[in-house]
PDB file of C-alpha atoms in Angstrom:
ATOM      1  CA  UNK A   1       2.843 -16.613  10.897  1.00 64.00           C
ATOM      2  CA  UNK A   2      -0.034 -14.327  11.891  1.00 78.00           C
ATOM      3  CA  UNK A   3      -1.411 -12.017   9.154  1.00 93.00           C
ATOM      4  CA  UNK A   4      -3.450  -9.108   8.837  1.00 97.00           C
ATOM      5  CA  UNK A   5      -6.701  -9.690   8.592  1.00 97.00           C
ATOM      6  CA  UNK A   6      -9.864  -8.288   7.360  1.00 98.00           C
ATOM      7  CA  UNK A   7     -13.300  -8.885   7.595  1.00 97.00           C
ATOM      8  CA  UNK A   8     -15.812  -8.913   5.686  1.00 98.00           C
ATOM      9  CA  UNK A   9     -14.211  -9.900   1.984  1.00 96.00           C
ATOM     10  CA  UNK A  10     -17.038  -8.688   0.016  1.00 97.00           C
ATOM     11  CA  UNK A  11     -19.652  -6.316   1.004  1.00 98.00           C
ATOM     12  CA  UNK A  12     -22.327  -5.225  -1.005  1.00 98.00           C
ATOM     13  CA  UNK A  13     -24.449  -2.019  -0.034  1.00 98.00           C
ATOM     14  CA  UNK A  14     -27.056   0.381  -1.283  1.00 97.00           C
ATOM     15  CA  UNK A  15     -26.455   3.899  -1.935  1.00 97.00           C
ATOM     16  CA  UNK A  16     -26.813   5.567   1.279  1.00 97.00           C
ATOM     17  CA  UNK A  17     -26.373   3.093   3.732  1.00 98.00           C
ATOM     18  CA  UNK A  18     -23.305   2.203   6.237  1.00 98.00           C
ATOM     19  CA  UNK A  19     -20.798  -0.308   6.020  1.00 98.00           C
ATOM     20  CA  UNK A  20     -18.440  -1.289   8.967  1.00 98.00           C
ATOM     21  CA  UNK A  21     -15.311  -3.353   7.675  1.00 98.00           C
ATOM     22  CA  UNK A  22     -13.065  -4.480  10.142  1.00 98.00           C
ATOM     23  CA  UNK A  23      -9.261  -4.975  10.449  1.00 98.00           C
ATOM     24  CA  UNK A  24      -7.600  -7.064  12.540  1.00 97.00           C
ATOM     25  CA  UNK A  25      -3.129  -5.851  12.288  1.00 97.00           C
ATOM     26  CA  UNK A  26      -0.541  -8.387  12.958  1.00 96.00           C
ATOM     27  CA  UNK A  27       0.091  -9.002  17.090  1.00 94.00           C
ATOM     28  CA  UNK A  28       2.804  -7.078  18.271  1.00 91.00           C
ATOM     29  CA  UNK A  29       2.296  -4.314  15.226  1.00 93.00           C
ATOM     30  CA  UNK A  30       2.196  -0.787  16.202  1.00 91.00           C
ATOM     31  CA  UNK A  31       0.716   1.052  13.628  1.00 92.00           C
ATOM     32  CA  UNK A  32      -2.684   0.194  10.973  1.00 95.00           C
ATOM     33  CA  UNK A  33      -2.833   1.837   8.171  1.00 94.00           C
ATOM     34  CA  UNK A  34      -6.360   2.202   5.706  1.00 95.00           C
ATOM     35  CA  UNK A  35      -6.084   2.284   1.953  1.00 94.00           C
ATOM     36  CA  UNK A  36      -8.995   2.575  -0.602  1.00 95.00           C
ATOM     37  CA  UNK A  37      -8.482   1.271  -4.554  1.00 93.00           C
ATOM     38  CA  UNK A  38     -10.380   1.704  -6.871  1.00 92.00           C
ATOM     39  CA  UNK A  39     -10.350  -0.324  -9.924  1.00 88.00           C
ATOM     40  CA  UNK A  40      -6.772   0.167 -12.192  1.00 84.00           C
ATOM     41  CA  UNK A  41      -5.692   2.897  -9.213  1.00 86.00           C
ATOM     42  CA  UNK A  42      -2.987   3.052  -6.877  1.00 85.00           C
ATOM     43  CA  UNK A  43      -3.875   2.494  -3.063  1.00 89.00           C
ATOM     44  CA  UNK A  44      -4.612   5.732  -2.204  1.00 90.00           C
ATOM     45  CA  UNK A  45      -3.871   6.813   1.606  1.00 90.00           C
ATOM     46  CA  UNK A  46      -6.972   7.092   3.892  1.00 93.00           C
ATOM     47  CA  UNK A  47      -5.825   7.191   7.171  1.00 93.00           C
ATOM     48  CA  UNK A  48      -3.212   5.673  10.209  1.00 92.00           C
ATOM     49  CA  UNK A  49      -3.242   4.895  13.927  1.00 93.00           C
ATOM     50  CA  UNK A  50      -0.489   4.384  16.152  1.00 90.00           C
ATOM     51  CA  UNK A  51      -1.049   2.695  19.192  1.00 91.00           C
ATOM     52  CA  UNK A  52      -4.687   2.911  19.027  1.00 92.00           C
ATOM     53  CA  UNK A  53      -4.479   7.110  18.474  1.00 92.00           C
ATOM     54  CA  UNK A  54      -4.876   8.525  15.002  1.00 91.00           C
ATOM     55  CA  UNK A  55      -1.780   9.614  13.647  1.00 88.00           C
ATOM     56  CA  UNK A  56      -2.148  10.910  10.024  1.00 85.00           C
ATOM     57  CA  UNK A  57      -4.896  11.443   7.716  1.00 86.00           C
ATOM     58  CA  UNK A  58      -5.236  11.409   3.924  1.00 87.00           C
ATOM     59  CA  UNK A  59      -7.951  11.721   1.673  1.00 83.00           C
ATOM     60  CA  UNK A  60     -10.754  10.414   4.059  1.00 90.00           C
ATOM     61  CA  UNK A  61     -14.826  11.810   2.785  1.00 93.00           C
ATOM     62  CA  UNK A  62     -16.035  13.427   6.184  1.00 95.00           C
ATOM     63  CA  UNK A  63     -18.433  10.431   5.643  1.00 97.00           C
ATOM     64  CA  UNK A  64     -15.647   8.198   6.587  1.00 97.00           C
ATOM     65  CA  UNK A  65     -14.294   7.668  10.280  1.00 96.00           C
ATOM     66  CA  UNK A  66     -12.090   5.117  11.624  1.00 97.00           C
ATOM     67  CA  UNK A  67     -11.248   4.031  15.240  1.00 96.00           C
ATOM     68  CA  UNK A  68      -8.889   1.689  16.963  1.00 96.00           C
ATOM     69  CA  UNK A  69      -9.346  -0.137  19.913  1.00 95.00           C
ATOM     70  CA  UNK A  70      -7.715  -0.975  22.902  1.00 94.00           C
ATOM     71  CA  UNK A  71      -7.416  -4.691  21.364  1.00 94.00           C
ATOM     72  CA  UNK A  72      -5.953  -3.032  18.581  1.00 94.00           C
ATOM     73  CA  UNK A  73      -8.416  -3.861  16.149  1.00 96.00           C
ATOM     74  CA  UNK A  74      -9.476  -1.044  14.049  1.00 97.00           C
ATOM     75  CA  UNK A  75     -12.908  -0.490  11.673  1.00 98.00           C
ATOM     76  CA  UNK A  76     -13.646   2.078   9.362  1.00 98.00           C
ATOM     77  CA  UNK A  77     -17.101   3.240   9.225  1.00 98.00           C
ATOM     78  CA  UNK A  78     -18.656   4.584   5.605  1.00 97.00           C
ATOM     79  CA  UNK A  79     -21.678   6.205   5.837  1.00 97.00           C
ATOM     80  CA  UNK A  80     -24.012   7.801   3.120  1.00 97.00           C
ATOM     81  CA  UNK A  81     -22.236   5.096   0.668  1.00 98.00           C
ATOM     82  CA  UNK A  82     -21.770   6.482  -3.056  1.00 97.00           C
ATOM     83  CA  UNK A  83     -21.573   4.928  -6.018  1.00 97.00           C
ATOM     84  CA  UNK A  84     -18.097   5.694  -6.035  1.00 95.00           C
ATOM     85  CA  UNK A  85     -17.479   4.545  -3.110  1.00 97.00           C
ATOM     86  CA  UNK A  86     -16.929   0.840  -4.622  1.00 97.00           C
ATOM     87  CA  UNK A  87     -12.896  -0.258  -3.933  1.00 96.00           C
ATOM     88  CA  UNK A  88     -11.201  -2.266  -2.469  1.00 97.00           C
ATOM     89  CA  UNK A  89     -10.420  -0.979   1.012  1.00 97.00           C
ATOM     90  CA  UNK A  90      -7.152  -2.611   2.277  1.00 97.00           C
ATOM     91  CA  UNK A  91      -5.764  -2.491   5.810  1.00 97.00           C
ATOM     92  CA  UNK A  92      -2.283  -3.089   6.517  1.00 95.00           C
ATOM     93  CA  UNK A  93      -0.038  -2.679   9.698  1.00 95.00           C
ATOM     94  CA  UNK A  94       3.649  -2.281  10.832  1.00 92.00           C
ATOM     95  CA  UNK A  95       5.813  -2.259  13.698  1.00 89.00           C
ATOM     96  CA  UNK A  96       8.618   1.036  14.095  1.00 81.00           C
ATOM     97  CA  UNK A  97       8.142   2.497  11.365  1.00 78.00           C
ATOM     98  CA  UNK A  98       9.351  -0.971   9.207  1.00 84.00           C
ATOM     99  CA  UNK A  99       7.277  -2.384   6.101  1.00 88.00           C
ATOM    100  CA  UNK A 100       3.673  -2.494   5.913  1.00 91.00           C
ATOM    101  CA  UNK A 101       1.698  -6.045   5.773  1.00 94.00           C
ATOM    102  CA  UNK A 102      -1.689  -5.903   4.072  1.00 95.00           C
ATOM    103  CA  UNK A 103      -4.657  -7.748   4.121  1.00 96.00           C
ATOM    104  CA  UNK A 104      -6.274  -9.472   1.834  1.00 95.00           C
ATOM    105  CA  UNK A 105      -8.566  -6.419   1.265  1.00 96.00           C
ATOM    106  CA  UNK A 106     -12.493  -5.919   1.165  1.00 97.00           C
ATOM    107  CA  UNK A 107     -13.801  -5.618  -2.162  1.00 97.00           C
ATOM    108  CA  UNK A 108     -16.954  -3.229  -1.374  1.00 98.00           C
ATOM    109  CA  UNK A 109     -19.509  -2.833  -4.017  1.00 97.00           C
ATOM    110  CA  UNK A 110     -22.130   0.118  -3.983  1.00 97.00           C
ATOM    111  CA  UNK A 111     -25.488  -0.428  -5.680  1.00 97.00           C
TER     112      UNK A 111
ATOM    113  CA  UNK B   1       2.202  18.530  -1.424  1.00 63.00           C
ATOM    114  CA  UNK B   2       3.068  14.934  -2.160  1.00 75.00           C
ATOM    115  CA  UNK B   3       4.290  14.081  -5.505  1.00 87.00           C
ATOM    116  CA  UNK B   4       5.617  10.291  -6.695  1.00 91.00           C
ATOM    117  CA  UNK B   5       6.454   9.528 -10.418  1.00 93.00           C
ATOM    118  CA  UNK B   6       6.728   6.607 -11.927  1.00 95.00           C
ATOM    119  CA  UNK B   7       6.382   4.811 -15.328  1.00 95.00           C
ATOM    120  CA  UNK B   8       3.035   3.685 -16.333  1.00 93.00           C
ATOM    121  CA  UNK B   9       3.925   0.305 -17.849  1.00 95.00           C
ATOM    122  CA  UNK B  10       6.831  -1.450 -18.780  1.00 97.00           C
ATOM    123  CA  UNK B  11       7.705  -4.522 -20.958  1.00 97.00           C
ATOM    124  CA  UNK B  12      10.773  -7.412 -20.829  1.00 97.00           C
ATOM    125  CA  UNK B  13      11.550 -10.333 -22.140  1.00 97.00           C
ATOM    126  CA  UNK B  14      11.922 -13.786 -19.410  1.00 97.00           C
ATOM    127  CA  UNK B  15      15.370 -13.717 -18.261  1.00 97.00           C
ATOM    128  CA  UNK B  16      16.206  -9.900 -19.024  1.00 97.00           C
ATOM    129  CA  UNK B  17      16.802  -7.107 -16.602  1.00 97.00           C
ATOM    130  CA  UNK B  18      14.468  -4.326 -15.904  1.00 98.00           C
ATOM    131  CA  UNK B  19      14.841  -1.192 -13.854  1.00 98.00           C
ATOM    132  CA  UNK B  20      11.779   0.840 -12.474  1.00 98.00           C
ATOM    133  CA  UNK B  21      12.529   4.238 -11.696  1.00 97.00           C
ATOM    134  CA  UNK B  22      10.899   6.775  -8.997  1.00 97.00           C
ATOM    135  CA  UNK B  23      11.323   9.773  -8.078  1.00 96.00           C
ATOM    136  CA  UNK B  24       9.315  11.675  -5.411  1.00 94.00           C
ATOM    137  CA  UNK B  25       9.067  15.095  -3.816  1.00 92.00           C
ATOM    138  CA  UNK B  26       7.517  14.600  -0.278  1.00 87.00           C
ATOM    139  CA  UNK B  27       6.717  17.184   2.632  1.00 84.00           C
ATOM    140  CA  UNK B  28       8.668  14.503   5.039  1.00 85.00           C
ATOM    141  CA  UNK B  29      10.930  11.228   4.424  1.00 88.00           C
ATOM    142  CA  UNK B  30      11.320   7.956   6.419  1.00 88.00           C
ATOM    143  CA  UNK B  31      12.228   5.634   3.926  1.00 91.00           C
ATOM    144  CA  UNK B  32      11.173   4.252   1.191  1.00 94.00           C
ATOM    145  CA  UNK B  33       9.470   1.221   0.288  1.00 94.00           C
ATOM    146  CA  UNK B  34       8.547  -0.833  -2.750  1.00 96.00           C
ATOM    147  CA  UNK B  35       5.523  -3.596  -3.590  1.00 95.00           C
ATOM    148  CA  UNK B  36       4.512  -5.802  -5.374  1.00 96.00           C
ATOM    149  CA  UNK B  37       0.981  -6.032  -6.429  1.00 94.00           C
ATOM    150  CA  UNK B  38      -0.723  -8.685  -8.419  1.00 93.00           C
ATOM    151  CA  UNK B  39      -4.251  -7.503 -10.142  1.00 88.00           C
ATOM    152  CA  UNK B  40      -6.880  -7.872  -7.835  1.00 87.00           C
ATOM    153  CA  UNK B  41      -4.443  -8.738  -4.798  1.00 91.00           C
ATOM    154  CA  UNK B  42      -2.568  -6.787  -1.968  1.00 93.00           C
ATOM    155  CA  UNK B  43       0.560  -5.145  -1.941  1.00 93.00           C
ATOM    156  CA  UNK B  44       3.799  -7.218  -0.566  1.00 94.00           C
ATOM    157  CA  UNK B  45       6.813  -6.012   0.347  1.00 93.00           C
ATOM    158  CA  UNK B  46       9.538  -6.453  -1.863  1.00 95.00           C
ATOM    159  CA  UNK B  47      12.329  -3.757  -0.612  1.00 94.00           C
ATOM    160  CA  UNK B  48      13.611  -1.087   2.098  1.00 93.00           C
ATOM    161  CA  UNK B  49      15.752   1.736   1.928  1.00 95.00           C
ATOM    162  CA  UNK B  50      15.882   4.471   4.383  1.00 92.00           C
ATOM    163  CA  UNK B  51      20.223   5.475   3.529  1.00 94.00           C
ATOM    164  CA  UNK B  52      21.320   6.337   0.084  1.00 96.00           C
ATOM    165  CA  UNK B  53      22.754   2.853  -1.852  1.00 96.00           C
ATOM    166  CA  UNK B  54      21.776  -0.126  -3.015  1.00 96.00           C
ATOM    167  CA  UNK B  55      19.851  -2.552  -1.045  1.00 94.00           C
ATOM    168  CA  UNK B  56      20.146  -6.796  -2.620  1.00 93.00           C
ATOM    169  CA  UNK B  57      17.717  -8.849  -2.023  1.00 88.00           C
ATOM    170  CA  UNK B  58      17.456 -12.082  -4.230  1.00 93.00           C
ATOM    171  CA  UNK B  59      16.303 -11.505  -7.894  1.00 95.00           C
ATOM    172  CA  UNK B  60      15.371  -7.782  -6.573  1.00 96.00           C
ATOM    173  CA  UNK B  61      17.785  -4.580  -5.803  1.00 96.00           C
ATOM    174  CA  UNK B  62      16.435  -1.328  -4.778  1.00 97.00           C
ATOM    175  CA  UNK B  63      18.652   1.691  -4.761  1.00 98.00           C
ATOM    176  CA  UNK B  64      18.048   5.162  -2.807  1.00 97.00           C
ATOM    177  CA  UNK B  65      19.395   8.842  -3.498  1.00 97.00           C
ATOM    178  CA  UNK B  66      17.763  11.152  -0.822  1.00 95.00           C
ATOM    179  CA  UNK B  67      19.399  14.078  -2.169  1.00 94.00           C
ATOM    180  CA  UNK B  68      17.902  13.317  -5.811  1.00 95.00           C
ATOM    181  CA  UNK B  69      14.485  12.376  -4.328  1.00 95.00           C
ATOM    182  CA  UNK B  70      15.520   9.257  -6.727  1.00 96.00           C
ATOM    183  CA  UNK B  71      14.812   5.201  -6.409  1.00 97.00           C
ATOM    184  CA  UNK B  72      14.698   2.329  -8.600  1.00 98.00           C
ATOM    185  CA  UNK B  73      13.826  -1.253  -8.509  1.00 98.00           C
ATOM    186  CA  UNK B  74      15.652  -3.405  -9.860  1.00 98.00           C
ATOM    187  CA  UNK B  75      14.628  -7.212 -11.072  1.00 97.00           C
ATOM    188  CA  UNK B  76      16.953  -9.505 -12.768  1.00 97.00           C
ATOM    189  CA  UNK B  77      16.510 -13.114 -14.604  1.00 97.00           C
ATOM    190  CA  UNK B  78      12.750 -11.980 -15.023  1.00 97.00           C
ATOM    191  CA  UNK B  79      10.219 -15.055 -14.634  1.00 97.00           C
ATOM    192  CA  UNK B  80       6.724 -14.772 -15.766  1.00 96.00           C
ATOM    193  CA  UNK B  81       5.332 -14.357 -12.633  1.00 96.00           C
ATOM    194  CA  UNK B  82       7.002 -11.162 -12.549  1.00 97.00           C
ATOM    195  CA  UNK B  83       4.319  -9.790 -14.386  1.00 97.00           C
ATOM    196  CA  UNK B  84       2.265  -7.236 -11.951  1.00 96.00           C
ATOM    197  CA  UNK B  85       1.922  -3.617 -10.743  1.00 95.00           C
ATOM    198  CA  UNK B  86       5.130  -2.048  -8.970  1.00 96.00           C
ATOM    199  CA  UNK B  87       4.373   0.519  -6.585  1.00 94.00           C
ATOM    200  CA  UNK B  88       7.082   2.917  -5.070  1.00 94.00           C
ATOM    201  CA  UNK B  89       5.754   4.289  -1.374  1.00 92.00           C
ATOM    202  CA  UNK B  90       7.542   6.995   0.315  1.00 91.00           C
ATOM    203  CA  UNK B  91       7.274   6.931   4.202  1.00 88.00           C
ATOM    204  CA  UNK B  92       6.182  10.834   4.352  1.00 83.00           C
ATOM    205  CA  UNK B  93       5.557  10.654   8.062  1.00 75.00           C
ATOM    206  CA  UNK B  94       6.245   8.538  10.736  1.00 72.00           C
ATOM    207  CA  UNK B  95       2.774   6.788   9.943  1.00 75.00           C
ATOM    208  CA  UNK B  96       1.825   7.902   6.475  1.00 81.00           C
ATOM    209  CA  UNK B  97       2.841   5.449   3.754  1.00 83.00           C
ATOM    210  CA  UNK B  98       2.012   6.856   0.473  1.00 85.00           C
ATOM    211  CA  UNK B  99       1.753   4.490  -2.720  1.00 85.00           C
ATOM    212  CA  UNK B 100       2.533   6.405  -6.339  1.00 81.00           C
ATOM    213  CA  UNK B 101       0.311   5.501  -9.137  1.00 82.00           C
ATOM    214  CA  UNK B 102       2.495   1.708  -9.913  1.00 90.00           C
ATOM    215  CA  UNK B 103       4.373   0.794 -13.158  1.00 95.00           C
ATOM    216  CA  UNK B 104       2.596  -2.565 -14.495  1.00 95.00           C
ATOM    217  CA  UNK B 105       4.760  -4.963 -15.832  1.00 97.00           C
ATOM    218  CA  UNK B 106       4.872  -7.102 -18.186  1.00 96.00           C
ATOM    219  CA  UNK B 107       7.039 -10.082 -19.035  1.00 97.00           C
ATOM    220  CA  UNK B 108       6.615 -11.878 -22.243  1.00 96.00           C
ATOM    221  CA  UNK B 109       7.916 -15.488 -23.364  1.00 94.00           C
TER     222      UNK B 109
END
């Protein structure tokens, strides 16, 4: 069966450059969700689309945007990257409000 | 605000029973999920409960009081593999799934 995926795995940046990862949801699936980790924290909430139009927002830096397309792929955008940026950014989607499936996560490294 | 509590790490024996408790006070409520995570891996669904009761699935129960703002997980005839991070995620919002801070366990010979 299809699963969500992400692209790239690894990314490593410079402080204040841009990274662009990339999620593509589950066919069919309604809703993506972002989620950023850092290391021995929970996935904390970054933002949500559903069909393709943002639909909730947690706690995103004004550096960070997101967008989905009409293919129903979505990317987040990081700009001005921080040291503290460095997580693990997971993207996961669902269908009517049923569980989430995640990715396999991109393990982003600022430098 | 969003608030989700659960215990930071807990400890069984293989073949024992453990129960992971949450409890949550959210602004909305669609359900309630819980996850798996291994270190280093993503979250996978292990349960669903959006009415108050128990929900069996396999090894792994999950039980729901709305009116408490009260869940548990519960695993039975633990295996090693068991060992990982249990996260409890209220569905706040029709499109807002939000994780609490996980209860790592670990299962010893």
């Amino acid at each position: 069966a299809a699963g969500v995926i992400q692209s790239p795995r690894h990314l490593i940046k410079e402080k204040r450059e841009t990274a662009t990862l990339k999620c593509y949801p589950i066919p069919r699936h309604d809703t993506v969700y972002w989620y950023q980790q850092g290391p021995g924290q929970d996935p904390q909430f970054l933002i949500s689309f559903y069909e393709k139009m943002q639909s909730d927002k947690g706690s995103i830096p004004d550096r960070f945007s997101a967008q989905q397309f009409s293919d129903y792929h979505s990317e987040l955008n990081m700009s001005s990257l921080e040291l503290g940026d460095s997580a693990l950014y997971f993207c996961a989607s669902s269908s009517q409000g049923r569980e989430a499936f995640f990715g396999q996560g991109t393990r982003l490294t600022v430098v | 605000g969003q608030n989700i509590d659960q215990p930071t790490e807990m400890t069984a024996t293989e073949g024992a029973i453990v129960q992971i408790n949450c409890t949550y006070q959210t602004s909305g409520f669609n359900g309630l999920f819980w996850y798996q995570q291994h270190a280093g891996e993503a979250p996978t669904f292990l349960s669903y409960n959006v009415l108050d009761g128990l929900e069996e699935k396999g090894r792994f129960s999950s039980f729901l009081s709305r009116s408490k703002g009260y869940s548990y997980l519960l695993l039975k005839e633990l295996q090693m593999k068991d060992s990982a991070s249990y996260l409890c995620a209220p569905l706040t919002g029709p499109d807002k799934l939000i994780f609490g801070t996980g209860t790592r366990l670990q299962v010893f010979p």
